[in-house]
Short mmCIF file of N, CA and C in Angstrom, two decimals:
data_model
loop_
_atom_site.label_atom_id
_atom_site.label_comp_id
_atom_site.label_asym_id
_atom_site.label_seq_id
_atom_site.Cartn_x
_atom_site.Cartn_y
_atom_site.Cartn_z
N UNK A 803 -5.77 14.60 9.55
CA UNK A 803 -5.48 13.14 10.07
C UNK A 803 -6.27 12.40 10.50
N UNK A 804 -6.24 11.11 9.95
CA UNK A 804 -7.38 10.51 9.52
C UNK A 804 -7.63 9.31 11.06
N UNK A 805 -6.81 8.56 11.51
CA UNK A 805 -6.97 8.07 12.82
C UNK A 805 -6.03 8.06 13.94
N UNK A 806 -5.88 7.41 14.50
CA UNK A 806 -5.50 7.49 15.94
C UNK A 806 -4.14 6.08 15.52
N UNK A 807 -4.30 5.36 15.09
CA UNK A 807 -3.21 4.08 14.72
C UNK A 807 -2.97 4.07 13.50
N UNK A 808 -1.78 4.04 12.76
CA UNK A 808 -1.76 3.67 11.32
C UNK A 808 -1.23 2.39 11.32
N UNK A 809 -1.43 1.64 10.38
CA UNK A 809 -0.99 0.02 10.18
C UNK A 809 -0.65 0.26 8.75
N UNK A 810 0.18 -0.06 7.99
CA UNK A 810 -0.09 -0.04 6.77
C UNK A 810 0.69 -1.79 6.16
N UNK A 811 -0.19 -2.19 5.29
CA UNK A 811 -0.23 -2.91 4.77
C UNK A 811 0.73 -2.48 3.62
N UNK A 812 1.90 -3.78 3.20
CA UNK A 812 2.88 -4.21 2.31
C UNK A 812 2.87 -4.84 1.53
N UNK A 813 3.27 -4.70 0.55
CA UNK A 813 3.15 -6.40 -0.49
C UNK A 813 4.25 -6.55 -0.42
N UNK A 814 4.65 -8.21 -0.16
CA UNK A 814 5.43 -8.93 -0.16
C UNK A 814 6.48 -8.85 -1.36
N UNK A 815 7.39 -9.53 -1.47
CA UNK A 815 8.06 -9.65 -2.52
C UNK A 815 7.81 -9.91 -3.33
N UNK A 816 7.04 -11.51 -3.34
CA UNK A 816 6.84 -12.54 -4.13
C UNK A 816 5.08 -11.59 -4.98
N UNK A 817 4.33 -10.99 -4.11
CA UNK A 817 3.15 -10.21 -4.33
C UNK A 817 3.37 -9.15 -5.55
N UNK A 818 4.75 -8.62 -5.00
CA UNK A 818 5.69 -7.00 -6.40
C UNK A 818 6.09 -7.88 -7.38
N UNK A 819 6.60 -9.17 -7.27
CA UNK A 819 6.91 -9.38 -8.63
C UNK A 819 5.87 -10.60 -9.64
N UNK A 820 5.00 -11.01 -9.04
CA UNK A 820 3.48 -10.92 -9.14
C UNK A 820 2.59 -10.01 -10.09
N UNK A 821 2.58 -8.59 -9.09
CA UNK A 821 1.87 -7.50 -9.91
C UNK A 821 2.68 -6.67 -11.01
N UNK A 822 3.95 -6.34 -10.55
CA UNK A 822 4.81 -5.52 -11.22
C UNK A 822 5.97 -5.89 -12.57
N UNK A 823 5.89 -7.59 -12.11
CA UNK A 823 7.31 -7.94 -13.21
C UNK A 823 8.38 -8.29 -12.54
N UNK A 824 9.13 -9.17 -13.24
CA UNK A 824 10.80 -9.50 -12.38
C UNK A 824 11.68 -8.95 -12.10
N UNK A 825 11.32 -7.53 -12.26
CA UNK A 825 12.23 -6.90 -11.93
C UNK A 825 12.15 -5.83 -10.86
N UNK A 826 10.74 -6.35 -10.59
CA UNK A 826 10.55 -5.87 -9.02
C UNK A 826 10.37 -6.77 -7.75
N UNK A 827 10.51 -6.18 -6.61
CA UNK A 827 10.58 -4.47 -6.16
C UNK A 827 11.97 -4.70 -6.39
N UNK A 828 12.62 -3.00 -6.25
CA UNK A 828 13.70 -2.66 -6.39
C UNK A 828 14.47 -3.25 -5.07
N UNK A 829 13.52 -2.69 -3.64
CA UNK A 829 14.02 -2.93 -2.72
C UNK A 829 13.24 -3.84 -2.13
N UNK A 830 13.97 -4.84 -1.51
CA UNK A 830 13.17 -6.39 -0.73
C UNK A 830 12.46 -5.86 0.65
N UNK A 831 11.64 -6.55 0.53
CA UNK A 831 10.31 -6.31 1.94
C UNK A 831 10.62 -6.12 2.98
N UNK A 832 11.66 -6.81 3.51
CA UNK A 832 12.41 -5.93 4.85
C UNK A 832 12.66 -4.73 4.68
N UNK A 833 13.84 -4.33 3.80
CA UNK A 833 13.75 -2.63 3.86
C UNK A 833 12.91 -2.09 3.80
N UNK A 834 12.08 -2.42 2.96
CA UNK A 834 10.99 -1.50 2.79
C UNK A 834 10.06 -1.14 3.74
N UNK A 835 9.67 -2.15 4.43
CA UNK A 835 8.89 -2.31 6.17
C UNK A 835 9.95 -1.78 6.61
N UNK A 836 10.69 -1.65 6.82
CA UNK A 836 11.84 -0.55 7.90
C UNK A 836 11.74 0.81 7.66
N UNK A 837 11.78 0.88 6.36
CA UNK A 837 11.52 2.75 6.15
C UNK A 837 10.29 2.97 6.56
N UNK A 838 9.07 2.25 6.14
CA UNK A 838 7.85 2.50 6.49
C UNK A 838 7.88 2.67 8.14
N UNK A 839 8.13 1.68 8.74
CA UNK A 839 7.98 1.61 10.20
C UNK A 839 8.75 2.52 10.75
N UNK A 840 10.16 3.27 10.45
CA UNK A 840 10.76 4.11 10.73
C UNK A 840 9.98 5.68 10.87
N UNK A 841 8.97 5.73 10.24
CA UNK A 841 8.38 7.14 9.99
C UNK A 841 7.34 6.79 10.73
N UNK A 842 7.42 8.07 11.65
CA UNK A 842 6.55 8.45 13.17
C UNK A 842 5.30 8.53 13.00
N UNK A 843 4.76 8.36 11.94
CA UNK A 843 3.36 8.42 11.93
C UNK A 843 2.82 6.89 11.79
N UNK A 844 3.45 6.02 11.34
CA UNK A 844 3.43 4.66 11.32
C UNK A 844 3.63 3.44 12.65
N UNK A 845 2.57 2.91 13.02
CA UNK A 845 2.36 2.49 14.27
C UNK A 845 2.99 0.89 13.82
N UNK A 846 2.68 0.21 13.07
CA UNK A 846 2.76 -1.05 12.46
C UNK A 846 2.67 -1.23 11.30
N UNK A 847 3.75 -2.23 10.81
CA UNK A 847 3.50 -2.59 9.54
C UNK A 847 3.63 -3.76 9.52
N UNK A 848 2.45 -4.54 8.28
CA UNK A 848 2.33 -5.73 8.21
C UNK A 848 2.41 -6.15 6.57
N UNK A 849 2.92 -6.67 6.22
CA UNK A 849 3.75 -7.71 5.28
C UNK A 849 2.57 -9.01 4.82
N UNK A 850 1.96 -8.71 3.23
CA UNK A 850 1.33 -9.71 2.99
C UNK A 850 1.33 -10.01 1.90
N UNK A 851 0.95 -11.62 1.99
CA UNK A 851 1.70 -12.13 0.34
C UNK A 851 1.02 -12.42 -0.64
N UNK A 852 -0.70 -12.00 -0.28
CA UNK A 852 -1.25 -12.23 -1.49
C UNK A 852 -1.67 -10.72 -2.37
N UNK A 853 -1.77 -10.92 -3.78
CA UNK A 853 -1.93 -9.51 -4.57
C UNK A 853 -2.78 -8.48 -3.94
N UNK A 854 -3.72 -8.79 -2.91
CA UNK A 854 -4.52 -7.81 -2.70
C UNK A 854 -4.02 -8.12 -1.19
N UNK A 855 -4.67 -6.63 -0.04
CA UNK A 855 -4.79 -6.64 1.33
C UNK A 855 -6.18 -6.96 1.60
N UNK A 856 -6.71 -8.18 0.90
CA UNK A 856 -8.34 -8.52 1.49
C UNK A 856 -8.63 -9.06 2.85
N UNK A 857 -7.71 -10.06 2.56
CA UNK A 857 -7.41 -10.70 3.94
C UNK A 857 -7.14 -9.96 5.31
N UNK A 858 -5.84 -9.54 5.09
CA UNK A 858 -5.40 -8.47 6.06
C UNK A 858 -6.66 -7.60 6.45
N UNK A 859 -6.93 -6.81 5.93
CA UNK A 859 -8.58 -5.64 6.21
C UNK A 859 -9.47 -6.51 7.01
N UNK A 860 -9.97 -7.46 5.86
CA UNK A 860 -10.98 -8.39 7.20
C UNK A 860 -10.62 -8.63 7.96
N UNK A 861 -9.13 -9.14 8.48
CA UNK A 861 -8.99 -9.30 9.80
C UNK A 861 -8.86 -8.03 10.78
N UNK A 862 -8.24 -6.71 10.22
CA UNK A 862 -8.30 -6.02 11.16
C UNK A 862 -9.44 -5.00 11.62
N UNK A 863 -10.35 -5.18 10.37
CA UNK A 863 -11.57 -4.34 9.84
C UNK A 863 -11.12 -3.38 10.70
N UNK A 864 -9.95 -2.19 9.76
CA UNK A 864 -10.18 -1.31 10.36
C UNK A 864 -11.26 0.66 10.42
N UNK A 865 -11.24 1.04 11.25
CA UNK A 865 -11.94 2.42 11.07
C UNK A 865 -12.08 3.09 10.07
N UNK A 866 -10.52 3.12 9.72
CA UNK A 866 -10.83 3.93 8.12
C UNK A 866 -9.68 3.14 7.44
N UNK A 867 -9.83 3.02 5.94
CA UNK A 867 -9.26 2.50 5.38
C UNK A 867 -9.06 3.57 4.08
N UNK A 868 -7.45 3.75 3.88
CA UNK A 868 -6.72 4.55 3.28
C UNK A 868 -5.61 3.94 1.90
N UNK A 869 -6.03 4.53 0.82
CA UNK A 869 -5.75 3.64 -0.11
C UNK A 869 -5.48 5.19 -1.32
N UNK A 870 -3.95 5.08 -1.92
CA UNK A 870 -3.33 6.11 -2.58
C UNK A 870 -3.88 5.50 -4.10
N UNK A 871 -4.08 6.54 -4.98
CA UNK A 871 -4.13 6.09 -5.86
C UNK A 871 -5.33 6.89 -7.00
N UNK A 872 -5.93 6.76 -8.16
CA UNK A 872 -6.66 7.17 -8.62
C UNK A 872 -7.87 5.90 -9.05
N UNK A 873 -7.94 5.40 -8.40
CA UNK A 873 -9.59 4.53 -7.96
C UNK A 873 -10.85 4.85 -7.49
N UNK A 874 -11.47 4.05 -7.40
CA UNK A 874 -13.12 4.32 -6.78
C UNK A 874 -13.10 3.67 -5.88
N UNK A 875 -14.22 3.81 -4.82
CA UNK A 875 -14.40 2.79 -3.74
C UNK A 875 -14.26 1.35 -4.11
N UNK A 876 -15.26 1.22 -5.37
CA UNK A 876 -15.53 -0.11 -5.96
C UNK A 876 -14.28 -0.89 -5.93
N UNK A 877 -13.18 -0.05 -6.44
CA UNK A 877 -12.27 -0.70 -6.91
C UNK A 877 -11.15 -1.41 -5.77
N UNK A 878 -10.89 -0.87 -4.73
CA UNK A 878 -10.25 -1.08 -3.84
C UNK A 878 -10.45 -2.43 -2.68
N UNK A 879 -9.59 -2.96 -2.57
CA UNK A 879 -9.94 -4.20 -1.88
C UNK A 879 -10.34 -3.94 -0.66
N UNK A 880 -11.51 -4.76 0.29
CA UNK A 880 -11.51 -4.35 1.64
C UNK A 880 -12.50 -3.22 2.09
N UNK A 881 -12.86 -2.49 0.86
CA UNK A 881 -13.82 -1.16 0.99
C UNK A 881 -14.76 -1.65 1.61
N UNK A 882 -15.82 -2.62 0.58
CA UNK A 882 -16.91 -3.07 1.38
C UNK A 882 -16.71 -3.79 2.16
N UNK A 883 -16.05 -4.16 2.96
CA UNK A 883 -15.97 -4.86 4.17
C UNK A 883 -15.99 -3.92 5.24
N UNK A 884 -14.77 -2.93 4.99
CA UNK A 884 -15.05 -1.82 6.05
C UNK A 884 -16.01 -0.94 6.26
N UNK A 885 -16.84 -0.61 5.39
CA UNK A 885 -17.93 0.21 5.29
C UNK A 885 -19.08 -0.67 5.56
N UNK A 886 -19.17 -2.00 5.56
CA UNK A 886 -20.56 -2.85 6.01
C UNK A 886 -20.40 -2.73 7.65
N UNK A 887 -18.81 -2.51 7.85
CA UNK A 887 -18.48 -2.56 9.14
C UNK A 887 -18.60 -0.80 10.48
N UNK A 888 -19.06 -0.53 9.30
CA UNK A 888 -19.37 1.31 9.80
C UNK A 888 -18.03 2.20 9.55
N UNK A 889 -17.16 1.44 9.03
CA UNK A 889 -15.87 2.23 8.73
C UNK A 889 -15.91 3.38 7.15
N UNK A 890 -15.02 4.13 7.55
CA UNK A 890 -14.72 4.69 5.82
C UNK A 890 -13.58 4.63 5.19
N UNK A 891 -13.48 4.85 4.06
CA UNK A 891 -12.77 4.90 2.78
C UNK A 891 -12.10 6.52 2.53
N UNK A 892 -10.85 6.47 2.66
CA UNK A 892 -10.19 7.71 1.98
C UNK A 892 -9.59 7.18 1.03
N UNK A 893 -9.67 8.17 -0.13
CA UNK A 893 -8.42 7.71 -1.35
C UNK A 893 -7.64 9.25 -1.77
N UNK A 894 -6.29 9.07 -1.56
CA UNK A 894 -5.55 9.60 -1.40
C UNK A 894 -4.77 9.95 -2.75
N UNK A 895 -4.45 11.53 -3.49
CA UNK A 895 -4.29 11.36 -4.62
C UNK A 895 -2.85 11.25 -4.93
N UNK A 896 -2.62 10.49 -5.45
CA UNK A 896 -0.99 10.56 -5.72
C UNK A 896 -0.53 11.69 -6.35
N UNK A 897 0.70 11.97 -5.91
CA UNK A 897 1.61 12.90 -6.16
C UNK A 897 2.34 12.68 -7.31
N UNK A 898 2.23 13.39 -8.20
CA UNK A 898 2.59 13.40 -9.15
C UNK A 898 4.73 13.45 -9.47
N UNK A 899 4.85 12.26 -10.32
CA UNK A 899 6.62 12.39 -9.93
C UNK A 899 7.17 11.63 -8.88
N UNK A 900 6.59 10.41 -7.87
CA UNK A 900 7.04 10.52 -6.66
C UNK A 900 6.73 8.93 -6.24
N UNK A 901 6.24 8.47 -7.17
CA UNK A 901 6.37 6.71 -7.55
C UNK A 901 7.61 5.89 -7.81
N UNK A 902 7.28 4.90 -7.37
CA UNK A 902 8.99 4.23 -7.68
C UNK A 902 8.87 4.01 -9.24
N UNK A 903 8.62 3.66 -10.02
CA UNK A 903 7.86 3.70 -11.43
C UNK A 903 8.44 4.75 -11.94
N UNK A 904 8.21 6.10 -11.90
CA UNK A 904 8.46 6.78 -12.16
C UNK A 904 10.36 7.10 -11.56
N UNK A 905 10.44 7.04 -10.59
CA UNK A 905 11.96 7.01 -10.05
C UNK A 905 12.16 6.00 -11.01
N UNK A 906 12.33 4.90 -11.33
CA UNK A 906 12.70 4.20 -12.00
C UNK A 906 13.16 4.56 -13.53
N UNK A 907 11.88 5.23 -13.92
CA UNK A 907 12.48 5.70 -15.80
C UNK A 907 13.44 6.76 -15.35
N UNK A 908 13.28 7.73 -14.02
CA UNK A 908 13.85 8.90 -14.23
C UNK A 908 15.62 8.33 -14.32
N UNK A 909 16.03 7.56 -13.43
CA UNK A 909 17.09 6.50 -13.38
C UNK A 909 17.66 6.01 -15.00
N UNK A 910 16.53 5.11 -15.39
CA UNK A 910 16.92 4.50 -17.22
C UNK A 910 17.71 5.68 -17.95
N UNK A 911 16.73 6.70 -17.59
CA UNK A 911 16.80 7.87 -18.56
C UNK A 911 17.76 8.96 -18.43
N UNK A 912 18.73 8.68 -17.05
CA UNK A 912 19.97 9.89 -16.57
C UNK A 912 19.22 10.95 -16.71
N UNK A 913 18.27 10.92 -16.45
CA UNK A 913 17.16 12.11 -15.89
C UNK A 913 17.55 12.82 -14.11
#
């Protein structure tokens, strides 16, 4: 457990389209937010319109910023601001085969 409260920043539909292409997202932002908010460990979901959650992170200044993926701390939006405020950054590894992109590829290939 990393913190007492979990607030999830979620890319808006427009942000997803800009970052992932015209066929994304598969599910709209309200559906994605509802699924995330339904998880017992999630306290709140905030949809952001920008390409990164930097403005959201600067507004919240969490004690812990968690990012999934193969990033370095220097590449994570808001990491510098969180650490400057005394917080820390945690990078959780990606679980192989469980990304939306890999799910879409499996569906396309029929496997």
